[in-house]
PDB file of C-alpha atoms in Angstrom:
ATOM      1  CA  LEU A   1      -7.520  85.507   2.782  1.00 94.00           C
ATOM      2  CA  GLN A   2      -6.476  84.615   6.285  1.00 96.00           C
ATOM      3  CA  LYS A   3      -9.745  83.367   7.199  1.00 97.00           C
ATOM      4  CA  GLN A   4     -10.131  81.133   3.921  1.00 97.00           C
ATOM      5  CA  TYR A   5      -6.246  79.928   4.842  1.00 97.00           C
ATOM      6  CA  ASP A   6      -7.451  79.034   8.246  1.00 98.00           C
ATOM      7  CA  LEU A   7     -10.439  77.076   7.279  1.00 97.00           C
ATOM      8  CA  MET A   8      -8.532  75.076   4.698  1.00 97.00           C
ATOM      9  CA  GLU A   9      -5.798  74.522   7.393  1.00 97.00           C
ATOM     10  CA  ALA A  10      -8.455  73.085   9.825  1.00 98.00           C
ATOM     11  CA  HIS A  11      -9.968  70.975   6.826  1.00 97.00           C
ATOM     12  CA  PRO A  12      -7.252  69.267   5.150  1.00 96.00           C
ATOM     13  CA  GLU A  13      -9.657  67.239   3.208  1.00 97.00           C
ATOM     14  CA  PHE A  14     -11.188  70.455   1.492  1.00 97.00           C
ATOM     15  CA  ALA A  15     -10.024  71.168  -1.963  1.00 97.00           C
ATOM     16  CA  GLY A  16     -11.087  74.641  -2.097  1.00 97.00           C
ATOM     17  CA  CYS A  17     -13.420  77.117  -0.457  1.00 97.00           C
ATOM     18  CA  PHE A  18     -15.397  80.443  -0.995  1.00 98.00           C
ATOM     19  CA  HIS A  19     -17.409  82.944   0.726  1.00 98.00           C
ATOM     20  CA  ASN A  20     -20.444  85.317   0.324  1.00 98.00           C
ATOM     21  CA  THR A  21     -19.804  88.183  -2.034  1.00 97.00           C
ATOM     22  CA  ARG A  22     -21.981  91.561  -2.370  1.00 97.00           C
ATOM     23  CA  ILE A  23     -23.481  92.425  -5.671  1.00 94.00           C
ATOM     24  CA  GLU A  24     -23.375  95.991  -6.830  1.00 93.00           C
ATOM     25  CA  SER A  25     -24.956  96.990 -10.122  1.00 87.00           C
ATOM     26  CA  ASP A  26     -27.278  99.330 -11.973  1.00 82.00           C
ATOM     27  CA  ASP A  27     -30.740  99.645 -11.128  1.00 80.00           C
ATOM     28  CA  ASP A  28     -31.774  98.236 -14.491  1.00 78.00           C
ATOM     29  CA  TRP A  29     -29.497  95.190 -14.492  1.00 77.00           C
ATOM     30  CA  TYR A  30     -31.556  92.710 -16.576  1.00 74.00           C
ATOM     31  CA  LEU A  31     -30.559  90.140 -13.809  1.00 77.00           C
ATOM     32  CA  GLY A  32     -31.237  92.145 -11.002  1.00 79.00           C
ATOM     33  CA  SER A  33     -34.554  90.853 -10.381  1.00 83.00           C
ATOM     34  CA  TYR A  34     -33.570  87.366 -10.434  1.00 85.00           C
ATOM     35  CA  TYR A  35     -31.621  87.474  -7.003  1.00 91.00           C
ATOM     36  CA  ILE A  36     -33.516  87.394  -3.915  1.00 92.00           C
ATOM     37  CA  PRO A  37     -32.386  90.229  -1.608  1.00 93.00           C
ATOM     38  CA  GLU A  38     -31.374  89.746   1.863  1.00 95.00           C
ATOM     39  CA  PRO A  39     -33.338  91.582   4.753  1.00 95.00           C
ATOM     40  CA  ASN A  40     -31.280  94.429   4.713  1.00 95.00           C
ATOM     41  CA  GLY A  41     -31.587  94.691   0.684  1.00 93.00           C
ATOM     42  CA  ASP A  42     -28.065  93.417   0.023  1.00 95.00           C
ATOM     43  CA  ARG A  43     -28.086  90.853  -2.833  1.00 95.00           C
ATOM     44  CA  LEU A  44     -25.668  88.202  -2.518  1.00 96.00           C
ATOM     45  CA  LEU A  45     -23.665  85.501  -4.086  1.00 95.00           C
ATOM     46  CA  PRO A  46     -24.674  82.937  -3.334  1.00 96.00           C
ATOM     47  CA  PHE A  47     -27.324  83.557  -0.666  1.00 96.00           C
ATOM     48  CA  SER A  48     -29.490  85.394  -2.990  1.00 95.00           C
ATOM     49  CA  ILE A  49     -29.680  82.544  -5.540  1.00 94.00           C
ATOM     50  CA  PRO A  50     -33.300  81.207  -5.626  1.00 94.00           C
ATOM     51  CA  HIS A  51     -33.391  77.898  -3.906  1.00 93.00           C
ATOM     52  CA  TYR A  52     -29.910  77.913  -2.792  1.00 94.00           C
ATOM     53  CA  ASP A  53     -29.401  76.176   0.702  1.00 95.00           C
ATOM     54  CA  LYS A  54     -28.189  78.801   2.995  1.00 96.00           C
ATOM     55  CA  SER A  55     -27.304  76.111   5.501  1.00 96.00           C
ATOM     56  CA  ALA A  56     -24.666  74.419   3.196  1.00 95.00           C
ATOM     57  CA  ARG A  57     -21.074  74.744   4.656  1.00 97.00           C
ATOM     58  CA  VAL A  58     -19.822  72.018   2.679  1.00 97.00           C
ATOM     59  CA  MET A  59     -20.606  70.716  -0.820  1.00 96.00           C
ATOM     60  CA  ARG A  60     -19.475  68.665  -3.685  1.00 96.00           C
ATOM     61  CA  MET A  61     -18.905  69.767  -7.232  1.00 96.00           C
ATOM     62  CA  GLY A  62     -22.355  68.353  -8.498  1.00 95.00           C
ATOM     63  CA  TYR A  63     -24.170  70.846  -6.345  1.00 95.00           C
ATOM     64  CA  TYR A  64     -21.680  73.686  -7.131  1.00 95.00           C
ATOM     65  CA  LEU A  65     -22.239  73.191 -10.842  1.00 94.00           C
ATOM     66  CA  ARG A  66     -26.204  73.587 -10.258  1.00 91.00           C
ATOM     67  CA  PHE A  67     -25.905  77.208  -9.135  1.00 91.00           C
ATOM     68  CA  GLY A  68     -22.207  78.550 -10.013  1.00 91.00           C
ATOM     69  CA  PRO A  69     -22.674  79.983  -6.440  1.00 93.00           C
ATOM     70  CA  ALA A  70     -19.109  81.527  -5.810  1.00 95.00           C
ATOM     71  CA  HIS A  71     -17.805  84.680  -7.478  1.00 95.00           C
ATOM     72  CA  THR A  72     -14.342  84.762  -8.724  1.00 93.00           C
ATOM     73  CA  SER A  73     -13.053  87.259  -6.088  1.00 95.00           C
ATOM     74  CA  SER A  74     -14.138  84.589  -3.243  1.00 97.00           C
ATOM     75  CA  TYR A  75     -11.979  81.850  -4.714  1.00 96.00           C
ATOM     76  CA  PHE A  76      -9.322  79.888  -2.612  1.00 96.00           C
ATOM     77  CA  PHE A  77      -8.150  76.494  -3.447  1.00 92.00           C
ATOM     78  CA  ARG A  78      -5.448  74.010  -3.393  1.00 95.00           C
ATOM     79  CA  TRP A  79      -3.678  74.198  -6.647  1.00 94.00           C
ATOM     80  CA  ASN A  80      -3.109  70.750  -8.178  1.00 92.00           C
ATOM     81  CA  TYR A  81       0.114  70.920 -10.045  1.00 93.00           C
ATOM     82  CA  ASP A  82      -0.308  67.795 -11.657  1.00 93.00           C
ATOM     83  CA  LEU A  83      -3.392  68.757 -13.322  1.00 94.00           C
ATOM     84  CA  LYS A  84      -3.235  69.103 -17.149  1.00 94.00           C
ATOM     85  CA  ILE A  85      -5.517  71.592 -18.340  1.00 95.00           C
ATOM     86  CA  PRO A  86      -7.847  70.446 -21.099  1.00 96.00           C
ATOM     87  CA  ASP A  87      -7.633  72.286 -24.418  1.00 96.00           C
ATOM     88  CA  TRP A  88     -11.541  73.262 -24.303  1.00 96.00           C
ATOM     89  CA  TYR A  89     -10.806  75.502 -21.129  1.00 96.00           C
ATOM     90  CA  PHE A  90      -9.229  78.251 -23.430  1.00 95.00           C
ATOM     91  CA  GLU A  91     -12.092  78.216 -25.901  1.00 94.00           C
ATOM     92  CA  THR A  92     -14.420  80.224 -23.653  1.00 91.00           C
ATOM     93  CA  VAL A  93     -14.617  83.574 -22.343  1.00 85.00           C
ATOM     94  CA  PHE A  94     -14.451  82.745 -18.532  1.00 84.00           C
ATOM     95  CA  GLY A  95     -12.361  80.580 -16.730  1.00 89.00           C
ATOM     96  CA  ASP A  96     -13.457  80.580 -13.046  1.00 92.00           C
ATOM     97  CA  HIS A  97     -16.117  78.202 -12.577  1.00 94.00           C
ATOM     98  CA  PRO A  98     -14.243  75.658 -14.985  1.00 96.00           C
ATOM     99  CA  MET A  99     -11.123  76.050 -13.279  1.00 96.00           C
ATOM    100  CA  MET A 100     -12.833  75.340  -9.563  1.00 96.00           C
ATOM    101  CA  ALA A 101     -14.327  72.267 -10.965  1.00 97.00           C
ATOM    102  CA  LEU A 102     -10.916  70.970 -12.631  1.00 97.00           C
ATOM    103  CA  GLN A 103      -8.971  71.845  -9.182  1.00 96.00           C
ATOM    104  CA  VAL A 104     -11.694  70.596  -6.901  1.00 97.00           C
ATOM    105  CA  GLY A 105     -12.638  67.276  -8.685  1.00 96.00           C
ATOM    106  CA  ASP A 106     -14.614  64.938  -6.475  1.00 96.00           C
ATOM    107  CA  ARG A 107     -13.051  66.493  -3.109  1.00 97.00           C
ATOM    108  CA  PRO A 108     -15.054  68.550  -0.921  1.00 97.00           C
ATOM    109  CA  LEU A 109     -15.476  72.351  -1.206  1.00 97.00           C
ATOM    110  CA  GLY A 110     -16.096  74.693   1.892  1.00 97.00           C
ATOM    111  CA  PHE A 111     -18.126  77.758   2.290  1.00 98.00           C
ATOM    112  CA  LEU A 112     -17.696  80.867   4.827  1.00 98.00           C
ATOM    113  CA  PRO A 113     -20.979  82.756   5.138  1.00 97.00           C
ATOM    114  CA  GLU A 114     -19.274  86.159   5.547  1.00 97.00           C
ATOM    115  CA  VAL A 115     -19.453  88.836   2.975  1.00 97.00           C
ATOM    116  CA  MET A 116     -15.625  89.571   2.113  1.00 97.00           C
ATOM    117  CA  SER A 117     -16.034  90.964  -1.467  1.00 97.00           C
ATOM    118  CA  VAL A 118     -17.837  92.914  -3.783  1.00 96.00           C
ATOM    119  CA  TYR A 119     -18.661  91.772  -7.414  1.00 92.00           C
ATOM    120  CA  ARG A 120     -19.335  95.372  -9.397  1.00 89.00           C
ATOM    121  CA  ARG A 121     -21.566  94.378 -12.179  1.00 81.00           C
ATOM    122  CA  HIS A 122     -21.927  96.884 -15.228  1.00 70.00           C
ATOM    123  CA  ALA A 123     -21.945  97.169 -18.989  1.00 63.00           C
ATOM    124  CA  GLY A 124     -18.282  97.666 -19.322  1.00 63.00           C
ATOM    125  CA  GLY A 125     -17.418  94.254 -17.673  1.00 63.00           C
ATOM    126  CA  ILE A 126     -14.854  92.297 -19.777  1.00 57.00           C
ATOM    127  CA  ILE A 127     -17.236  89.479 -20.715  1.00 61.00           C
ATOM    128  CA  MET A 128     -20.257  91.813 -21.698  1.00 60.00           C
ATOM    129  CA  SER A 129     -21.332  91.708 -25.363  1.00 56.00           C
ATOM    130  CA  GLU A 130     -22.664  94.433 -27.412  1.00 61.00           C
ATOM    131  CA  SER A 131     -26.322  93.791 -26.127  1.00 68.00           C
ATOM    132  CA  GLU A 132     -28.004  91.638 -23.465  1.00 73.00           C
ATOM    133  CA  ARG A 133     -29.277  89.201 -25.858  1.00 78.00           C
ATOM    134  CA  ALA A 134     -25.857  88.765 -27.410  1.00 81.00           C
ATOM    135  CA  HIS A 135     -24.417  88.445 -24.283  1.00 79.00           C
ATOM    136  CA  HIS A 136     -26.813  85.639 -23.102  1.00 82.00           C
ATOM    137  CA  LEU A 137     -26.216  83.846 -26.445  1.00 88.00           C
ATOM    138  CA  ALA A 138     -22.494  83.790 -25.979  1.00 88.00           C
ATOM    139  CA  THR A 139     -22.434  82.777 -22.109  1.00 89.00           C
ATOM    140  CA  ARG A 140     -25.054  79.859 -22.894  1.00 92.00           C
ATOM    141  CA  ARG A 141     -22.713  78.644 -25.777  1.00 93.00           C
ATOM    142  CA  ASP A 142     -19.563  78.868 -23.429  1.00 94.00           C
ATOM    143  CA  TRP A 143     -21.391  76.986 -20.669  1.00 95.00           C
ATOM    144  CA  LEU A 144     -22.311  74.308 -23.134  1.00 96.00           C
ATOM    145  CA  ILE A 145     -18.491  73.955 -24.237  1.00 96.00           C
ATOM    146  CA  VAL A 146     -17.575  73.765 -20.353  1.00 97.00           C
ATOM    147  CA  LEU A 147     -20.303  71.463 -19.398  1.00 97.00           C
ATOM    148  CA  ASP A 148     -19.374  68.976 -22.432  1.00 97.00           C
ATOM    149  CA  GLY A 149     -15.815  69.154 -21.438  1.00 97.00           C
ATOM    150  CA  LEU A 150     -16.455  68.733 -17.708  1.00 97.00           C
ATOM    151  CA  GLU A 151     -18.550  65.536 -18.268  1.00 97.00           C
ATOM    152  CA  ARG A 152     -15.778  63.916 -20.531  1.00 97.00           C
ATOM    153  CA  HIS A 153     -13.062  65.094 -17.696  1.00 97.00           C
ATOM    154  CA  PHE A 154     -15.109  63.845 -14.694  1.00 97.00           C
ATOM    155  CA  GLY A 155     -15.982  60.636 -16.425  1.00 97.00           C
ATOM    156  CA  GLU A 156     -12.361  59.880 -17.237  1.00 97.00           C
ATOM    157  CA  HIS A 157     -11.218  60.405 -13.912  1.00 96.00           C
ATOM    158  CA  TYR A 158     -14.231  60.250 -11.293  1.00 96.00           C
ATOM    159  CA  GLY A 159     -16.442  57.680 -13.119  1.00 96.00           C
ATOM    160  CA  THR A 160     -20.080  58.460 -12.569  1.00 96.00           C
ATOM    161  CA  PHE A 161     -19.711  61.309  -9.797  1.00 96.00           C
ATOM    162  CA  ALA A 162     -21.578  64.397 -10.533  1.00 95.00           C
ATOM    163  CA  GLN A 163     -22.382  63.122 -13.962  1.00 96.00           C
ATOM    164  CA  GLY A 164     -26.185  63.763 -13.379  1.00 94.00           C
ATOM    165  CA  ASP A 165     -25.942  67.498 -12.179  1.00 95.00           C
ATOM    166  CA  ILE A 166     -23.815  68.148 -15.220  1.00 96.00           C
ATOM    167  CA  ARG A 167     -26.163  66.661 -17.495  1.00 95.00           C
ATOM    168  CA  ALA A 168     -29.195  68.276 -15.890  1.00 93.00           C
ATOM    169  CA  ARG A 169     -27.561  71.787 -16.498  1.00 94.00           C
ATOM    170  CA  MET A 170     -26.584  70.978 -19.991  1.00 95.00           C
ATOM    171  CA  VAL A 171     -30.161  70.471 -20.747  1.00 93.00           C
ATOM    172  CA  THR A 172     -31.028  73.834 -19.197  1.00 93.00           C
ATOM    173  CA  GLU A 173     -28.295  75.536 -20.969  1.00 94.00           C
ATOM    174  CA  MET A 174     -29.100  74.168 -24.239  1.00 94.00           C
ATOM    175  CA  ARG A 175     -32.954  74.792 -24.126  1.00 92.00           C
ATOM    176  CA  ASN A 176     -32.039  78.598 -22.965  1.00 91.00           C
ATOM    177  CA  TYR A 177     -29.585  78.841 -25.962  1.00 93.00           C
ATOM    178  CA  LEU A 178     -32.146  77.391 -28.374  1.00 92.00           C
ATOM    179  CA  ALA A 179     -34.636  79.839 -27.258  1.00 90.00           C
ATOM    180  CA  GLN A 180     -32.682  82.913 -27.451  1.00 88.00           C
ATOM    181  CA  ALA A 181     -30.980  81.920 -30.540  1.00 91.00           C
ATOM    182  CA  VAL A 182     -34.655  81.690 -32.244  1.00 90.00           C
ATOM    183  CA  LYS A 183     -35.545  85.125 -30.803  1.00 87.00           C
ATOM    184  CA  SER A 184     -32.382  86.640 -32.196  1.00 85.00           C
ATOM    185  CA  HIS A 185     -32.110  84.752 -35.693  1.00 86.00           C
ATOM    186  CA  GLY A 186     -34.822  82.797 -36.171  1.00 84.00           C
ATOM    187  CA  SER A 187     -35.192  78.885 -36.645  1.00 83.00           C
ATOM    188  CA  SER A 188     -32.370  79.088 -39.255  1.00 83.00           C
ATOM    189  CA  ALA A 189     -30.028  79.373 -36.232  1.00 85.00           C
ATOM    190  CA  LEU A 190     -30.972  75.854 -34.822  1.00 89.00           C
ATOM    191  CA  ALA A 191     -29.197  73.516 -37.215  1.00 90.00           C
ATOM    192  CA  ASP A 192     -25.746  75.093 -36.613  1.00 91.00           C
ATOM    193  CA  ILE A 193     -26.358  75.001 -32.906  1.00 93.00           C
ATOM    194  CA  ILE A 194     -27.367  71.631 -33.110  1.00 92.00           C
ATOM    195  CA  ALA A 195     -24.430  70.605 -35.050  1.00 92.00           C
ATOM    196  CA  ALA A 196     -22.044  72.289 -32.514  1.00 94.00           C
ATOM    197  CA  HIS A 197     -23.503  70.792 -29.395  1.00 95.00           C
ATOM    198  CA  PRO A 198     -24.778  67.292 -30.223  1.00 94.00           C
ATOM    199  CA  ARG A 199     -24.401  65.919 -26.970  1.00 95.00           C
ATOM    200  CA  ALA A 200     -26.353  68.723 -25.144  1.00 95.00           C
ATOM    201  CA  PHE A 201     -29.120  68.432 -27.829  1.00 93.00           C
ATOM    202  CA  ALA A 202     -29.326  64.668 -27.408  1.00 92.00           C
ATOM    203  CA  LEU A 203     -29.805  64.942 -23.662  1.00 93.00           C
ATOM    204  CA  MET A 204     -32.479  67.649 -24.290  1.00 91.00           C
ATOM    205  CA  VAL A 205     -34.254  65.574 -26.411  1.00 88.00           C
ATOM    206  CA  ASP A 206     -34.110  62.438 -24.038  1.00 85.00           C
ATOM    207  CA  ASP A 207     -35.245  64.678 -21.207  1.00 83.00           C
ATOM    208  CA  TYR A 208     -38.279  65.982 -23.387  1.00 78.00           C
ATOM    209  CA  VAL A 209     -39.563  62.523 -23.887  1.00 74.00           C
ATOM    210  CA  ALA A 210     -38.249  60.549 -21.148  1.00 68.00           C
ATOM    211  CA  THR A 211     -41.433  60.408 -19.335  1.00 54.00           C
ATOM    212  CA  SER A 212     -43.812  59.952 -22.593  1.00 58.00           C
ATOM    213  CA  ARG A 213     -45.341  56.380 -23.408  1.00 50.00           C
ATOM    214  CA  LEU A 214     -44.683  57.585 -26.931  1.00 54.00           C
ATOM    215  CA  ARG A 215     -40.815  57.740 -26.146  1.00 56.00           C
ATOM    216  CA  ASN A 216     -39.904  54.632 -28.256  1.00 58.00           C
ATOM    217  CA  ARG A 217     -41.649  55.832 -31.520  1.00 59.00           C
ATOM    218  CA  LEU A 218     -40.401  59.342 -31.192  1.00 57.00           C
ATOM    219  CA  ILE A 219     -36.483  58.302 -30.732  1.00 57.00           C
ATOM    220  CA  ALA A 220     -36.899  56.015 -33.582  1.00 60.00           C
ATOM    221  CA  ARG A 221     -38.369  59.145 -36.035  1.00 58.00           C
ATOM    222  CA  LEU A 222     -35.703  61.450 -34.495  1.00 58.00           C
ATOM    223  CA  PHE A 223     -32.567  59.396 -34.584  1.00 57.00           C
ATOM    224  CA  GLY A 224     -33.599  56.201 -37.040  1.00 56.00           C
ATOM    225  CA  SER A 225     -31.562  53.118 -36.128  1.00 51.00           C
ATOM    226  CA  ASP A 226     -28.302  55.160 -35.159  1.00 50.00           C
ATOM    227  CA  PRO A 227     -28.977  57.432 -31.884  1.00 48.00           C
ATOM    228  CA  ALA A 228     -25.516  59.120 -32.928  1.00 47.00           C
ATOM    229  CA  GLY A 229     -26.654  60.235 -36.055  1.00 47.00           C
ATOM    230  CA  LEU A 230     -28.872  62.783 -34.626  1.00 47.00           C
ATOM    231  CA  ARG A 231     -31.249  63.218 -37.683  1.00 46.00           C
ATOM    232  CA  ALA A 232     -32.654  66.336 -36.090  1.00 47.00           C
ATOM    233  CA  ALA A 233     -34.319  67.245 -39.549  1.00 50.00           C
ATOM    234  CA  ASN A 234     -36.984  64.518 -38.698  1.00 51.00           C
ATOM    235  CA  LEU A 235     -38.318  66.308 -35.287  1.00 51.00           C
ATOM    236  CA  PRO A 236     -41.365  68.328 -37.058  1.00 51.00           C
ATOM    237  CA  ALA A 237     -42.575  65.041 -38.476  1.00 51.00           C
ATOM    238  CA  ALA A 238     -41.992  63.078 -34.954  1.00 49.00           C
ATOM    239  CA  LEU A 239     -43.759  65.676 -33.033  1.00 49.00           C
ATOM    240  CA  THR A 240     -46.867  65.121 -35.352  1.00 51.00           C
ATOM    241  CA  MET A 241     -47.025  61.808 -33.695  1.00 49.00           C
ATOM    242  CA  ILE A 242     -47.949  63.338 -30.227  1.00 49.00           C
ATOM    243  CA  PRO A 243     -51.499  63.910 -29.354  1.00 52.00           C
ATOM    244  CA  ALA A 244     -52.538  67.594 -28.868  1.00 53.00           C
ATOM    245  CA  HIS A 245     -53.139  67.282 -25.234  1.00 53.00           C
ATOM    246  CA  VAL A 246     -49.879  65.702 -24.641  1.00 52.00           C
ATOM    247  CA  LEU A 247     -48.130  68.526 -26.482  1.00 51.00           C
ATOM    248  CA  ALA A 248     -50.420  70.936 -24.368  1.00 56.00           C
ATOM    249  CA  ASN A 249     -49.427  69.229 -21.002  1.00 62.00           C
ATOM    250  CA  GLY A 250     -45.866  69.564 -22.045  1.00 59.00           C
ATOM    251  CA  ARG A 251     -46.058  73.117 -22.821  1.00 57.00           C
ATOM    252  CA  MET A 252     -47.382  73.800 -19.234  1.00 59.00           C
ATOM    253  CA  LYS A 253     -44.658  71.599 -17.788  1.00 59.00           C
ATOM    254  CA  ARG A 254     -41.905  73.586 -19.775  1.00 55.00           C
ATOM    255  CA  ARG A 255     -43.399  76.684 -18.506  1.00 57.00           C
ATOM    256  CA  ARG A 256     -43.363  75.836 -15.073  1.00 55.00           C
ATOM    257  CA  ARG A 257     -39.814  74.488 -15.487  1.00 52.00           C
ATOM    258  CA  ARG A 258     -38.512  77.834 -16.666  1.00 49.00           C
ATOM    259  CA  GLU A 259     -39.751  79.350 -13.197  1.00 48.00           C
ATOM    260  CA  LEU A 260     -37.524  77.055 -11.336  1.00 49.00           C
ATOM    261  CA  ASP A 261     -33.780  76.796 -10.950  1.00 48.00           C
ATOM    262  CA  TYR A 262     -31.432  74.226 -11.720  1.00 48.00           C
ATOM    263  CA  ALA A 263     -31.666  72.371  -8.259  1.00 49.00           C
ATOM    264  CA  PRO A 264     -35.508  71.710  -8.299  1.00 49.00           C
ATOM    265  CA  PHE A 265     -35.454  70.750 -11.768  1.00 45.00           C
ATOM    266  CA  ALA A 266     -32.538  68.147 -11.412  1.00 49.00           C
ATOM    267  CA  ALA A 267     -34.244  66.794  -8.320  1.00 50.00           C
ATOM    268  CA  VAL A 268     -37.399  65.661 -10.322  1.00 47.00           C
ATOM    269  CA  PRO A 269     -37.530  62.214 -11.320  1.00 48.00           C
ATOM    270  CA  LYS A 270     -36.958  61.737 -15.049  1.00 41.00           C
TER     271      LYS A 270
END
């Protein structure tokens, strides 16, 4: 804490800071293989996150939201006593990343590379569900609630700042949420998810068709004359308009995207 306090005193422009955290987990933790170990075998947040820039010592919230690099135990920020905590903040199981985003806003965020805390991950954690899949579904849903709220909050207070990064992650989380829901409950679960998260679904569809020469026809079949209507029931019929080779290329691109993290995906021109 003293080191973080000193950093904040030396940089009054910083709204907050965080540091490296060592991950301790069971050998069979399902996310264990995701993190890239350091040469000494340690897995660190954020250094072990794929594609994370280890040289970064200062960042803005857009970059932060791509990765969610800070563990709660490393948080240190200047509390904004004038901030009104929005109602959506209390709708999710986790409060660390959204609170960091709300408090920091459009100001710089500092980073110390030293390891100064430990994240002990195990099945009895407070945010864990009864199964891995249930946990993944619950956290994807909560991320969509948070990102939808942050898009509105940042738009109201900071204009276009970080909006591209927020929307890119919304697309990724919506895709992951739908994929897991189909595996768990079948396609019957899709309608309720789309109805609950229309903004994220609209962004996902727009991303899917953005580079296609058939975009205008597909959008018309999906949404009709009113884009806000989100007539998702027309999706199967709309997809039949796309030639087989275009669908095949799309499947290959989406498979490659799943191998990437948020940062390189967000950097690809849409």
